[in-house]
Tab-separated table of C-alpha atoms in Angstrom:
chain	number	residue	atom	x	y	z
A	1	VAL	CA	0.000	0.000	0.000
A	2	ALA	CA	1.275	3.448	-0.854
A	3	VAL	CA	2.559	5.501	2.082
A	4	GLU	CA	0.010	8.292	1.425
A	5	THR	CA	-2.880	5.811	1.400
A	6	ARG	CA	-1.689	4.165	4.605
A	7	GLU	CA	-1.488	7.543	6.346
A	8	ARG	CA	-4.965	8.572	5.134
A	9	VAL	CA	-6.404	5.319	6.489
A	10	ARG	CA	-4.615	5.729	9.824
A	11	GLU	CA	-5.880	9.308	10.124
A	12	ALA	CA	-9.456	8.159	9.402
A	13	VAL	CA	-9.085	5.470	12.077
A	14	ARG	CA	-7.899	8.052	14.619
A	15	LYS	CA	-10.637	10.579	13.760
A	16	ARG	CA	-13.462	8.076	13.957
A	17	GLY	CA	-12.204	6.205	17.000
A	18	TYR	CA	-12.250	2.909	15.134
A	19	GLN	CA	-12.221	-0.172	17.355
A	20	PRO	CA	-11.534	-3.515	15.680
A	21	ASN	CA	-14.134	-6.252	16.017
A	22	LEU	CA	-12.113	-8.857	17.896
A	23	MET	CA	-14.671	-11.605	17.343
A	24	ALA	CA	-14.574	-11.049	13.581
A	25	ARG	CA	-10.786	-11.000	13.635
A	26	ASN	CA	-10.646	-14.224	15.609
A	27	VAL	CA	-12.980	-15.933	13.149
A	28	ARG	CA	-10.868	-14.717	10.236
A	29	VAL	CA	-7.580	-15.971	11.640
A	30	GLY	CA	-9.042	-19.029	13.366
A	31	ALA	CA	-8.028	-17.836	16.831
A	32	ARG	CA	-9.826	-18.191	20.119
A	33	ASP	CA	-11.461	-15.240	21.837
A	34	ALA	CA	-9.467	-13.603	24.634
A	35	ALA	CA	-12.317	-14.343	27.028
A	36	ILE	CA	-13.140	-16.919	29.652
A	37	GLY	CA	-16.778	-17.921	30.004
A	38	LEU	CA	-18.296	-18.520	33.426
A	39	VAL	CA	-21.722	-20.082	33.924
A	40	ILE	CA	-23.090	-19.831	37.447
A	41	PRO	CA	-26.454	-20.892	38.846
A	42	GLU	CA	-27.513	-17.533	40.288
A	43	MET	CA	-26.139	-13.994	39.832
A	44	GLY	CA	-27.767	-12.662	43.002
A	45	ASN	CA	-26.132	-15.197	45.307
A	46	PRO	CA	-23.167	-13.531	47.059
A	47	PHE	CA	-21.214	-16.798	47.010
A	48	PHE	CA	-21.230	-16.898	43.203
A	49	GLY	CA	-20.322	-13.215	43.063
A	50	THR	CA	-17.264	-14.075	45.138
A	51	VAL	CA	-16.468	-16.975	42.804
A	52	ALA	CA	-16.746	-14.680	39.747
A	53	GLY	CA	-14.548	-12.063	41.435
A	54	GLY	CA	-11.912	-14.686	42.204
A	55	VAL	CA	-11.923	-15.995	38.651
A	56	GLU	CA	-11.648	-12.478	37.259
A	57	SER	CA	-8.720	-11.648	39.531
A	58	VAL	CA	-6.850	-14.589	37.984
A	59	VAL	CA	-7.752	-14.126	34.314
A	60	ARG	CA	-7.419	-10.329	34.003
A	61	PRO	CA	-3.634	-10.191	34.666
A	62	ARG	CA	-3.290	-12.768	31.904
A	63	GLY	CA	-4.914	-10.431	29.371
A	64	LEU	CA	-8.241	-12.260	29.380
A	65	THR	CA	-11.737	-10.949	29.986
A	66	LEU	CA	-14.331	-12.756	32.066
A	67	ILE	CA	-17.791	-13.023	30.573
A	68	GLY	CA	-20.532	-14.668	32.543
A	69	GLY	CA	-24.067	-15.825	32.538
A	70	SER	CA	-26.572	-17.227	34.983
A	71	SER	CA	-28.336	-20.514	34.355
A	72	SER	CA	-31.041	-19.571	36.856
A	73	GLU	CA	-30.537	-23.115	38.109
A	74	THR	CA	-32.085	-24.553	34.926
A	75	ALA	CA	-30.326	-27.235	32.919
A	76	GLU	CA	-31.796	-25.946	29.634
A	77	LEU	CA	-30.496	-22.407	30.149
A	78	GLU	CA	-27.162	-23.797	31.312
A	79	ARG	CA	-26.829	-25.793	28.050
A	80	SER	CA	-27.792	-22.708	26.050
A	81	LEU	CA	-25.138	-20.567	27.748
A	82	VAL	CA	-22.498	-23.244	27.226
A	83	ALA	CA	-23.398	-23.451	23.522
A	84	THR	CA	-23.242	-19.657	23.201
A	85	PHE	CA	-19.817	-19.443	24.846
A	86	LEU	CA	-18.478	-22.319	22.750
A	87	ALA	CA	-19.813	-20.699	19.566
A	88	ARG	CA	-17.980	-17.536	20.577
A	89	ARG	CA	-14.811	-19.656	20.832
A	90	VAL	CA	-13.905	-18.555	24.348
A	91	SER	CA	-10.426	-19.498	25.493
A	92	GLY	CA	-11.819	-21.330	28.507
A	93	LEU	CA	-15.168	-22.203	29.993
A	94	MET	CA	-16.018	-22.758	33.647
A	95	ILE	CA	-19.367	-24.121	34.712
A	96	VAL	CA	-20.831	-24.302	38.192
A	97	PRO	CA	-23.521	-26.914	37.477
A	98	SER	CA	-27.083	-26.194	38.503
């Protein structure tokens, strides 16, 4: 690419605050997402909040992001969340079974 074109593109990126779509990039290059999925039975339970906080304190320094979902103690919703996280190609998946 010509130097002038490259600079015009970089300037447009800066002006518009472009943020790359990491999921699209990962699909394109066949990489995993830089996220860890966590499925817990109940978001409102302080115990599971503590579990999520502990997991996050371990994954964040490693450059990973914790994403979570609540199964509401239902096996069907738990399976759905697992399928969603796997489709997203998370780097890891932790499940507290309901």
